[in-house]
Amino acid sequence: MGTFIMVAQLLIGLSILVGLHELGHLLAAKMFGIKVEKFSIGFGPKIVGFKYKETEYVIAPIFLGGYVKIAGIIDESMDTEHLKNEPEPWEYRAKPAWQRLIVMMGGIIVNVVTGIIVFICLTFFYGERYTPAQDLKDGIVVGPIGKEIGLKTGDKLIKVNGEKVQKFGEFRSKIITQRNSTYTVERDGKEITLKIPNGLLNKLVSMKAGNQLFLARSRYDVGAVEKGKGAAEAGIQKGDKILAVNGQPTELFDQLSEVLKKNKGKKVEVTIERKGNKQALKSVAVDTTGRLGFQVNSLLPEKRETFSLGASISKGTYDAFNVVVQQVQVFGRIFKSDASASKSLSGPIGIAKFFGTEWIAERFWRLVGLLSMVLAFMNFLPIPALDGGHVMFLTYEIVSGRPPAERFLIISQNIGMILLIGLMAFAIINDILKVI
């Protein structure tokens, strides 16, 4: 069921984004009297569809994109024999360059506007929740990558690149987008600066288990207790605090995990606190995976900041464009060989994982907003067969006063399409290899 929910969210999200993107092209074309022959969400044979006036509206099975077939546009699907005829007044190629430019920018503009609206609404209705860095009194739990840098469990993160950070989540995001970064941590009452290797991004973007940098060190109490497991049979209840296991302190979740791993399949003594009273529970069974059988309720400090409508418009717009800025920064690091393209690139499987196996409205719309801005950015790249390729050629035409040769455009579009198909195949194969 969880996989179904994850896939369904991906398909719904992509359908919204692709549909709006192609709608931008369609509306711009119709605004200038250009005939649109087909509007398709998805690729492949038609599943369902209908025709209204001159345009056929279709839903196709491969939800990895979509397209509008605009009469007279020079692309990889056009019959070159058609070019021998004089352009009809309702054809794309009959229109002035500035109108064609707006048609090509239509999808990008709609995606940008969609992303901005989504981020504004998220800011207004949900605000911003974050863990204040200064409130993490117990520091961090360090994973394998963090150990390579020199971080230690219990360190308190203070600065990135010499600047104090207020929100814990930014300790990771800032080093992904910047080169030659440093962490400043407090350890045993002293401040220590650690240099972060530029190649760290390769490991951070990997989907393979164990590639963790660090997590916030968290206190906790018992959440839902699973029937038939050691915790339930011993009488552990929701809201209890696990103070110790076999006499070893376990008030922090990483302490509990470590002790239970060492006692897989064994029985242990658990000291709990319930409503201020301590109790010792003997012979509590730990299962073979190192669990007592309860969900953990994290007690990480969290702050929720709310915003007025005016502030939401300002912050939502900033957050939307910040997605593009981060994309540019990551691309820059790939070109500088700080990051591997194969590890940084995700296809549909990788994207689906971000949606998760349960429906959470805020997370869904945040991903839709993010993907809308990413889609706009990617489509603006000057690659033939993408909108950005058309924009590049049209800009040349406007500046020079003459269009590129039609044969050159056709060859460019075909090469661009081959590259895009190859990139899509590479992304899907890359997704599969990441989870094998």
Coordinates of N, CA and C in Angstrom, one line a residue, residues 111-328:
N111 N 5.2 27.5 -15.1 CA 5.9 26.7 -14.0 C 6.4 27.6 -12.9
V112 N 7.0 28.7 -13.3 CA 7.6 29.7 -12.3 C 6.4 30.2 -11.5
V113 N 5.4 30.7 -12.1 CA 4.2 31.2 -11.4 C 3.6 30.2 -10.5
T114 N 3.5 28.9 -11.0 CA 2.9 27.8 -10.1 C 3.8 27.6 -8.9
G115 N 5.1 27.6 -9.1 CA 6.0 27.4 -8.0 C 5.9 28.5 -7.0
I116 N 5.9 29.7 -7.4 CA 5.8 30.8 -6.5 C 4.5 30.8 -5.7
I117 N 3.3 30.5 -6.4 CA 2.0 30.4 -5.7 C 2.0 29.3 -4.7
V118 N 2.6 28.1 -5.0 CA 2.6 27.0 -4.1 C 3.5 27.4 -2.8
F119 N 4.6 28.0 -3.0 CA 5.5 28.4 -1.9 C 4.8 29.5 -1.0
I120 N 4.1 30.4 -1.7 CA 3.4 31.4 -0.9 C 2.3 30.8 -0.1
C121 N 1.5 29.9 -0.6 CA 0.5 29.2 0.1 C 1.0 28.4 1.2
L122 N 2.1 27.7 1.0 CA 2.7 26.9 2.1 C 3.2 27.7 3.2
T123 N 3.8 28.9 2.9 CA 4.2 29.8 3.9 C 3.1 30.3 4.7
F124 N 2.0 30.7 4.0 CA 0.9 31.3 4.7 C 0.1 30.3 5.6
F125 N -0.2 29.1 5.0 CA -1.0 28.2 5.7 C -0.2 27.3 6.8
Y126 N 1.0 27.0 6.5 CA 1.8 26.1 7.4 C 2.9 26.9 8.1
G127 N 3.3 28.1 7.7 CA 4.4 28.7 8.3 C 5.7 28.0 8.0
E128 N 6.6 28.2 8.9 CA 7.9 27.5 8.8 C 8.2 26.8 10.1
R129 N 8.5 25.5 10.1 CA 8.9 24.7 11.2 C 10.3 24.4 11.1
Y130 N 11.1 24.6 12.2 CA 12.5 24.3 12.2 C 13.0 24.0 13.6
T131 N 14.1 23.4 13.7 CA 14.8 23.1 15.0 C 15.8 24.2 15.2
P132 N 15.7 25.1 16.2 CA 16.7 26.1 16.4 C 18.0 25.5 16.8
A133 N 19.1 25.9 16.1 CA 20.4 25.2 16.3 C 20.9 25.4 17.7
Q134 N 20.6 26.6 18.3 CA 21.1 26.8 19.7 C 20.4 26.0 20.7
D135 N 19.2 25.4 20.4 CA 18.5 24.7 21.4 C 18.9 23.2 21.4
L136 N 19.8 22.8 20.6 CA 20.3 21.4 20.6 C 21.4 21.2 21.6
K137 N 21.0 21.1 22.8 CA 21.9 21.0 23.9 C 22.7 19.7 23.9
D138 N 22.2 18.7 23.3 CA 22.9 17.4 23.3 C 23.7 17.2 22.0
G139 N 23.8 18.2 21.1 CA 24.6 18.1 19.9 C 24.1 17.2 18.8
I140 N 25.0 16.5 18.2 CA 24.6 15.7 17.0 C 25.0 14.3 17.2
V141 N 24.4 13.4 16.4 CA 24.8 12.0 16.2 C 25.5 11.9 14.9
V142 N 26.7 11.4 14.8 CA 27.5 11.5 13.6 C 27.5 10.1 12.9
G143 N 27.2 10.2 11.5 CA 27.3 9.1 10.7 C 28.6 8.9 10.1
P144 N 28.8 7.9 9.2 CA 30.1 7.5 8.6 C 30.7 8.7 7.9
I145 N 29.9 9.5 7.1 CA 30.5 10.6 6.4 C 31.0 11.7 7.3
G146 N 30.2 12.0 8.4 CA 30.6 12.9 9.4 C 31.9 12.6 10.1
K147 N 32.1 11.3 10.3 CA 33.3 10.8 10.9 C 34.5 11.1 10.0
E148 N 34.3 11.0 8.7 CA 35.4 11.3 7.8 C 35.9 12.7 7.9
I149 N 35.0 13.6 8.2 CA 35.3 15.1 8.3 C 36.0 15.3 9.6
G150 N 35.7 14.5 10.6 CA 36.3 14.7 11.9 C 35.3 15.1 13.0
L151 N 34.0 15.0 12.6 CA 32.9 15.3 13.6 C 32.8 14.1 14.5
K152 N 32.3 14.4 15.8 CA 32.1 13.4 16.8 C 30.7 13.5 17.4
T153 N 30.1 12.4 17.7 CA 28.8 12.4 18.4 C 28.9 13.3 19.7
G154 N 28.0 14.2 19.8 CA 28.0 15.1 21.0 C 28.5 16.5 20.6
D155 N 29.2 16.6 19.4 CA 29.6 18.0 19.0 C 28.4 18.9 18.8
K156 N 28.6 20.1 19.1 CA 27.5 21.1 18.9 C 27.9 22.0 17.7
L157 N 27.1 21.9 16.7 CA 27.4 22.7 15.5 C 27.1 24.2 15.8
I158 N 28.0 25.1 15.4 CA 27.8 26.5 15.7 C 27.8 27.3 14.4
K159 N 28.8 27.1 13.5 CA 28.9 27.9 12.3 C 29.2 27.1 11.0
V160 N 28.8 27.7 9.9 CA 29.2 27.2 8.6 C 29.9 28.3 7.9
N161 N 31.2 28.1 7.5 CA 32.0 29.1 6.8 C 32.1 30.3 7.6
G162 N 32.2 30.1 9.0 CA 32.5 31.3 9.9 C 31.2 32.0 10.2
E163 N 30.1 31.7 9.7 CA 28.8 32.4 10.0 C 27.9 31.5 10.9
K164 N 27.4 32.1 11.9 CA 26.4 31.4 12.8 C 25.2 31.0 12.0
V165 N 24.7 29.8 12.3 CA 23.5 29.3 11.7 C 22.4 29.2 12.7
Q166 N 21.2 29.7 12.4 CA 20.1 29.7 13.3 C 19.2 28.4 13.2
K167 N 19.1 27.9 12.0 CA 18.3 26.7 11.8 C 19.1 25.5 11.5
F168 N 18.8 24.4 12.2 CA 19.7 23.2 12.2 C 19.8 22.7 10.7
G169 N 18.7 22.7 10.0 CA 18.7 22.1 8.6 C 19.6 22.8 7.7
E170 N 20.0 24.0 8.0 CA 20.9 24.8 7.1 C 22.4 24.3 7.2
F171 N 22.7 23.6 8.3 CA 24.0 23.1 8.4 C 24.4 22.1 7.3
R172 N 23.4 21.4 6.7 CA 23.6 20.6 5.6 C 23.5 21.3 4.3
S173 N 22.4 22.0 4.1 CA 22.1 22.7 2.8 C 23.2 23.6 2.4
K174 N 23.8 24.3 3.3 CA 24.8 25.4 3.0 C 26.0 24.7 2.4
I175 N 26.4 23.6 2.9 CA 27.7 23.0 2.4 C 27.5 22.3 1.1
I176 N 26.2 21.9 0.7 CA 25.9 21.3 -0.5 C 26.1 22.2 -1.7
T177 N 25.7 23.5 -1.4 CA 25.8 24.5 -2.5 C 27.0 25.4 -2.5
Q178 N 27.9 25.2 -1.5 CA 29.1 26.1 -1.5 C 30.4 25.2 -1.5
R179 N 31.4 25.8 -2.1 CA 32.7 25.1 -2.1 C 33.6 25.5 -0.9
N180 N 34.6 24.7 -0.6 CA 35.6 25.0 0.4 C 34.9 25.4 1.7
S181 N 33.9 24.6 2.1 CA 33.2 25.0 3.3 C 33.9 24.5 4.6
T182 N 33.5 25.0 5.7 CA 34.0 24.6 7.0 C 32.9 24.6 8.0
Y183 N 33.0 23.7 9.0 CA 32.1 23.6 10.2 C 32.9 24.1 11.4
T184 N 32.3 24.9 12.2 CA 32.8 25.2 13.5 C 31.9 24.6 14.5
V185 N 32.5 23.7 15.4 CA 31.8 23.0 16.4 C 32.3 23.3 17.8
E186 N 31.5 23.1 18.8 CA 31.9 23.2 20.2 C 32.1 21.8 20.7
R187 N 33.3 21.5 21.2 CA 33.6 20.2 21.7 C 34.4 20.4 23.0
D188 N 33.9 19.8 24.1 CA 34.6 20.0 25.4 C 34.9 21.4 25.8
G189 N 33.9 22.3 25.4 CA 34.0 23.7 25.8 C 34.9 24.5 24.9
K190 N 35.4 23.9 23.8 CA 36.3 24.6 22.9 C 35.7 24.6 21.5
E191 N 36.0 25.7 20.8 CA 35.6 25.8 19.4 C 36.6 25.2 18.4
I192 N 36.2 24.3 17.5 CA 37.1 23.6 16.6 C 36.5 23.8 15.2
T193 N 37.4 24.2 14.2 CA 37.0 24.4 12.9 C 37.4 23.2 12.0
L194 N 36.5 22.6 11.3 CA 36.8 21.4 10.5 C 36.5 21.7 9.0
K195 N 37.5 21.4 8.1 CA 37.3 21.6 6.7 C 36.5 20.5 6.1
I196 N 35.6 20.9 5.2 CA 34.8 19.9 4.5 C 35.3 19.7 3.1
P197 N 35.7 18.4 2.7 CA 36.2 18.2 1.4 C 35.2 18.5 0.3
N198 N 35.6 19.1 -0.8 CA 34.7 19.4 -1.9 C 34.0 18.2 -2.5
G199 N 34.7 17.1 -2.4 CA 34.1 15.8 -3.0 C 33.0 15.2 -2.1
L200 N 32.7 15.9 -1.0 CA 31.7 15.3 -0.1 C 30.3 15.3 -0.7
L201 N 30.0 16.2 -1.6 CA 28.7 16.2 -2.3 C 28.4 14.9 -2.9
N202 N 29.4 14.2 -3.5 CA 29.1 12.9 -4.1 C 28.5 11.9 -3.1
K203 N 28.9 11.9 -1.9 CA 28.4 11.0 -0.9 C 27.1 11.4 -0.4
L204 N 26.9 12.7 -0.2 CA 25.7 13.2 0.4 C 24.5 13.0 -0.5
V205 N 24.7 13.0 -1.9 CA 23.5 12.8 -2.8 C 23.2 11.3 -3.0
S206 N 24.1 10.4 -2.5 CA 23.9 9.0 -2.7 C 22.6 8.5 -2.0
M207 N 21.8 7.6 -2.6 CA 20.6 7.1 -1.9 C 20.9 5.9 -1.1
K208 N 22.2 5.4 -1.2 CA 22.5 4.1 -0.5 C 22.5 4.3 1.0
A209 N 22.0 3.3 1.8 CA 21.9 3.4 3.2 C 23.3 3.6 3.8
G210 N 23.4 4.3 4.9 CA 24.6 4.5 5.7 C 25.3 5.8 5.3
N211 N 25.0 6.4 4.2 CA 25.7 7.6 3.8 C 25.1 8.8 4.5
Q212 N 25.2 8.8 5.8 CA 24.7 9.9 6.7 C 25.8 10.8 7.1
L213 N 25.5 12.1 7.1 CA 26.5 13.1 7.6 C 26.3 13.2 9.1
F214 N 25.1 13.6 9.6 CA 24.8 13.7 11.0 C 23.3 13.9 11.2
L215 N 22.9 13.6 12.4 CA 21.5 13.9 12.7 C 21.5 14.7 14.0
A216 N 20.4 15.4 14.3 CA 20.3 16.1 15.6 C 20.2 15.0 16.7
R217 N 20.9 15.1 17.8 CA 20.9 14.2 18.9 C 19.6 14.5 19.7
S218 N 18.8 13.4 19.8 CA 17.4 13.7 20.3 C 17.1 12.9 21.5
R219 N 16.4 13.6 22.5 CA 15.8 12.9 23.6 C 14.4 12.5 23.1
Y220 N 13.7 11.6 23.8 CA 12.5 10.9 23.3 C 11.7 10.4 24.4
D221 N 10.5 10.0 24.1 CA 9.7 9.1 25.0 C 9.0 8.1 24.1
V222 N 8.3 7.2 24.8 CA 7.7 6.1 24.1 C 6.4 6.6 23.3
G223 N 6.3 6.2 22.0 CA 5.1 6.5 21.3 C 4.2 5.3 21.3
A224 N 3.6 4.9 20.2 CA 2.7 3.8 20.1 C 3.5 2.5 20.4
V225 N 2.9 1.6 21.2 CA 3.5 0.3 21.6 C 2.9 -0.8 20.8
E226 N 3.7 -1.6 20.2 CA 3.3 -2.7 19.3 C 2.8 -3.9 20.2
K227 N 1.7 -4.4 19.9 CA 1.2 -5.6 20.6 C 2.0 -6.8 20.3
G228 N 2.2 -7.6 21.3 CA 3.0 -8.9 21.2 C 4.5 -8.7 21.2
K229 N 5.0 -7.5 21.3 CA 6.4 -7.3 21.3 C 6.9 -7.2 22.8
G230 N 8.2 -7.1 23.0 CA 8.8 -7.1 24.3 C 8.3 -6.0 25.2
A231 N 8.2 -4.8 24.6 CA 7.8 -3.6 25.3 C 6.4 -3.8 25.9
A232 N 5.4 -4.2 25.0 CA 4.0 -4.4 25.5 C 3.9 -5.5 26.6
E233 N 4.7 -6.6 26.4 CA 4.6 -7.7 27.4 C 5.2 -7.3 28.7
A234 N 6.1 -6.3 28.7 CA 6.8 -5.9 29.9 C 6.0 -4.8 30.6
G235 N 4.9 -4.3 29.9 CA 4.1 -3.2 30.5 C 4.5 -1.8 30.2
I236 N 5.4 -1.6 29.3 CA 5.9 -0.3 28.8 C 4.7 0.4 28.2
Q237 N 4.5 1.7 28.5 CA 3.3 2.4 28.0 C 3.7 3.7 27.2
K238 N 2.8 4.1 26.4 CA 3.0 5.4 25.7 C 3.3 6.5 26.7
G239 N 4.3 7.3 26.4 CA 4.7 8.4 27.3 C 5.8 8.1 28.3
D240 N 6.1 6.8 28.4 CA 7.2 6.4 29.3 C 8.5 6.9 28.8
K241 N 9.5 7.2 29.7 CA 10.8 7.5 29.3 C 11.7 6.4 29.6
I242 N 12.6 5.9 28.7 CA 13.5 4.8 28.9 C 14.8 5.4 29.4
L243 N 15.0 5.3 30.7 CA 16.2 5.9 31.3 C 17.5 5.1 31.2
A244 N 17.3 3.8 31.2 CA 18.5 2.9 31.1 C 18.1 1.5 30.7
V245 N 19.1 0.9 30.0 CA 19.0 -0.6 29.7 C 20.2 -1.3 30.2
N246 N 20.0 -2.3 31.0 CA 21.1 -3.0 31.7 C 22.0 -2.0 32.4
G247 N 21.5 -1.0 33.0 CA 22.3 0.0 33.7 C 23.0 1.0 32.9
Q248 N 22.9 0.9 31.6 CA 23.5 1.9 30.7 C 22.5 3.0 30.3
P249 N 22.9 4.3 30.5 CA 22.0 5.4 30.2 C 21.5 5.4 28.8
T250 N 20.2 5.6 28.6 CA 19.5 5.6 27.3 C 18.5 6.7 27.1
E251 N 18.8 7.8 27.8 CA 17.9 9.0 27.6 C 17.9 9.6 26.3
L252 N 19.0 9.4 25.6 CA 19.2 9.9 24.2 C 18.9 8.7 23.2
F253 N 18.3 8.9 22.1 CA 17.9 7.9 21.2 C 19.0 7.1 20.7
D254 N 20.2 7.8 20.4 CA 21.3 7.0 19.8 C 21.9 6.1 20.9
Q255 N 21.8 6.5 22.2 CA 22.2 5.6 23.3 C 21.4 4.3 23.3
L256 N 20.1 4.5 23.2 CA 19.2 3.4 23.2 C 19.5 2.4 22.0
S257 N 19.6 3.0 20.9 CA 19.9 2.2 19.7 C 21.1 1.4 19.8
E258 N 22.2 2.0 20.3 CA 23.5 1.3 20.5 C 23.4 0.1 21.5
V259 N 22.7 0.3 22.6 CA 22.6 -0.7 23.6 C 21.7 -1.9 23.1
L260 N 20.6 -1.5 22.4 CA 19.7 -2.6 21.9 C 20.4 -3.4 20.8
K261 N 21.2 -2.8 19.9 CA 22.0 -3.5 18.9 C 22.9 -4.6 19.5
K262 N 23.4 -4.3 20.7 CA 24.4 -5.2 21.3 C 23.6 -6.3 22.0
N263 N 22.3 -6.2 22.1 CA 21.5 -7.2 22.8 C 20.4 -7.8 22.0
K264 N 20.6 -7.9 20.7 CA 19.6 -8.5 19.8 C 19.3 -9.9 20.2
G265 N 17.9 -10.2 20.3 CA 17.5 -11.5 20.6 C 17.7 -11.9 22.1
K266 N 18.0 -10.9 22.9 CA 18.3 -11.2 24.4 C 17.2 -10.5 25.2
K267 N 17.2 -10.8 26.5 CA 16.3 -10.1 27.4 C 17.2 -9.2 28.3
V268 N 16.6 -8.0 28.5 CA 17.3 -6.9 29.2 C 16.5 -6.4 30.3
E269 N 17.2 -5.6 31.2 CA 16.5 -4.9 32.3 C 16.3 -3.5 31.8
V270 N 15.1 -3.0 31.9 CA 14.8 -1.6 31.4 C 14.3 -0.7 32.6
T271 N 15.0 0.4 32.8 CA 14.6 1.4 33.8 C 13.8 2.5 33.1
I272 N 12.5 2.6 33.5 CA 11.7 3.6 32.9 C 11.3 4.7 33.9
E273 N 10.8 5.8 33.4 CA 10.2 6.9 34.2 C 8.8 7.1 33.7
R274 N 7.8 7.0 34.7 CA 6.4 7.2 34.3 C 5.8 8.1 35.3
K275 N 5.4 9.3 34.8 CA 4.7 10.3 35.7 C 5.6 10.6 36.9
G276 N 6.9 10.7 36.6 CA 7.9 11.2 37.7 C 8.4 10.0 38.5
N277 N 7.8 8.8 38.4 CA 8.3 7.7 39.2 C 9.1 6.7 38.3
K278 N 10.2 6.2 38.9 CA 11.1 5.3 38.2 C 10.7 3.8 38.5
Q279 N 10.8 3.0 37.5 CA 10.5 1.6 37.7 C 11.5 0.8 36.9
A280 N 11.9 -0.4 37.5 CA 12.8 -1.3 36.8 C 12.0 -2.5 36.3
L281 N 12.1 -2.7 35.0 CA 11.4 -3.9 34.4 C 12.4 -4.9 34.0
K282 N 12.3 -6.1 34.5 CA 13.2 -7.2 34.2 C 12.7 -8.0 33.1
S283 N 13.7 -8.7 32.4 CA 13.4 -9.7 31.4 C 12.6 -9.1 30.2
V284 N 13.0 -7.9 29.7 CA 12.2 -7.3 28.6 C 12.9 -7.9 27.3
A285 N 12.1 -8.5 26.4 CA 12.7 -9.1 25.2 C 13.0 -8.1 24.1
V286 N 14.3 -8.2 23.6 CA 14.7 -7.4 22.5 C 14.6 -8.3 21.3
D287 N 14.0 -7.9 20.2 CA 13.8 -8.8 19.0 C 15.2 -8.9 18.3
T288 N 15.2 -9.7 17.2 CA 16.4 -10.0 16.5 C 16.9 -8.8 15.6
T289 N 16.0 -7.8 15.5 CA 16.4 -6.6 14.8 C 16.9 -5.5 15.7
G290 N 16.9 -5.8 17.0 CA 17.4 -4.8 18.0 C 16.3 -3.8 18.4
R291 N 15.1 -4.2 18.5 CA 14.0 -3.3 18.9 C 13.2 -3.9 20.0
L292 N 12.7 -3.0 20.9 CA 11.8 -3.4 22.0 C 10.3 -3.5 21.5
G293 N 10.0 -2.8 20.5 CA 8.6 -2.8 19.9 C 7.8 -1.6 20.3
F294 N 8.3 -0.5 20.1 CA 7.5 0.8 20.2 C 8.0 1.8 19.3
Q295 N 7.1 2.7 18.9 CA 7.5 3.9 18.1 C 8.1 4.9 19.0
V296 N 9.1 5.6 18.4 CA 9.8 6.7 19.2 C 9.1 8.0 18.9
N297 N 8.9 8.7 20.0 CA 8.3 10.1 19.9 C 9.5 11.1 20.2
S298 N 10.0 11.7 19.1 CA 11.2 12.6 19.3 C 10.8 13.8 20.1
L299 N 11.6 14.2 21.0 CA 11.4 15.5 21.8 C 12.3 16.6 21.3
L300 N 12.7 16.5 20.0 CA 13.6 17.6 19.5 C 12.8 18.9 19.6
P301 N 13.5 20.0 20.1 CA 12.9 21.3 20.1 C 12.5 21.8 18.7
E302 N 11.3 22.3 18.6 CA 10.8 22.8 17.3 C 10.2 24.1 17.4
K303 N 10.5 25.0 16.5 CA 9.9 26.3 16.5 C 9.0 26.5 15.2
R304 N 7.8 27.0 15.4 CA 7.0 27.3 14.2 C 6.8 28.8 14.1
E305 N 7.2 29.3 13.0 CA 7.1 30.7 12.7 C 5.9 30.9 11.7
T306 N 5.0 31.8 12.0 CA 3.9 32.1 11.2 C 4.1 33.5 10.4
F307 N 3.4 33.6 9.3 CA 3.6 34.8 8.5 C 2.3 35.4 8.0
S308 N 2.2 36.7 8.0 CA 1.1 37.4 7.4 C 1.0 37.2 5.9
L309 N 0.0 37.6 5.2 CA -0.2 37.4 3.8 C 1.0 38.1 3.1
G310 N 1.2 39.3 3.5 CA 2.3 40.1 2.8 C 3.6 39.5 3.0
A311 N 3.9 39.0 4.2 CA 5.2 38.4 4.5 C 5.3 37.0 3.8
S312 N 4.2 36.3 3.6 CA 4.1 35.0 2.9 C 4.5 35.2 1.5
I313 N 3.9 36.3 0.9 CA 4.2 36.6 -0.5 C 5.7 36.8 -0.7
S314 N 6.3 37.6 0.2 CA 7.7 37.9 0.1 C 8.6 36.7 0.3
K315 N 8.3 35.9 1.4 CA 9.1 34.8 1.7 C 8.9 33.6 0.7
G316 N 7.6 33.4 0.3 CA 7.3 32.4 -0.6 C 8.0 32.6 -2.0
T317 N 8.0 33.8 -2.4 CA 8.7 34.2 -3.7 C 10.2 33.9 -3.5
Y318 N 10.8 34.3 -2.4 CA 12.2 34.1 -2.2 C 12.5 32.6 -2.2
D319 N 11.7 31.8 -1.4 CA 12.0 30.4 -1.3 C 11.9 29.7 -2.7
A320 N 10.9 30.2 -3.5 CA 10.8 29.6 -4.9 C 12.0 29.8 -5.7
F321 N 12.5 31.1 -5.8 CA 13.7 31.4 -6.6 C 14.9 30.9 -6.0
N322 N 14.9 30.6 -4.6 CA 16.1 30.0 -4.0 C 16.3 28.6 -4.5
V323 N 15.2 27.9 -4.9 CA 15.4 26.6 -5.5 C 16.2 26.7 -6.7
V324 N 15.9 27.7 -7.6 CA 16.7 27.8 -8.8 C 18.1 28.2 -8.5
V325 N 18.4 29.0 -7.5 CA 19.7 29.4 -7.2 C 20.5 28.2 -6.7
Q326 N 19.9 27.3 -5.9 CA 20.6 26.1 -5.5 C 20.8 25.2 -6.6
Q327 N 19.9 25.1 -7.6 CA 20.1 24.2 -8.8 C 21.4 24.7 -9.5
V328 N 21.5 26.0 -9.7 CA 22.6 26.6 -10.4 C 23.9 26.3 -9.7

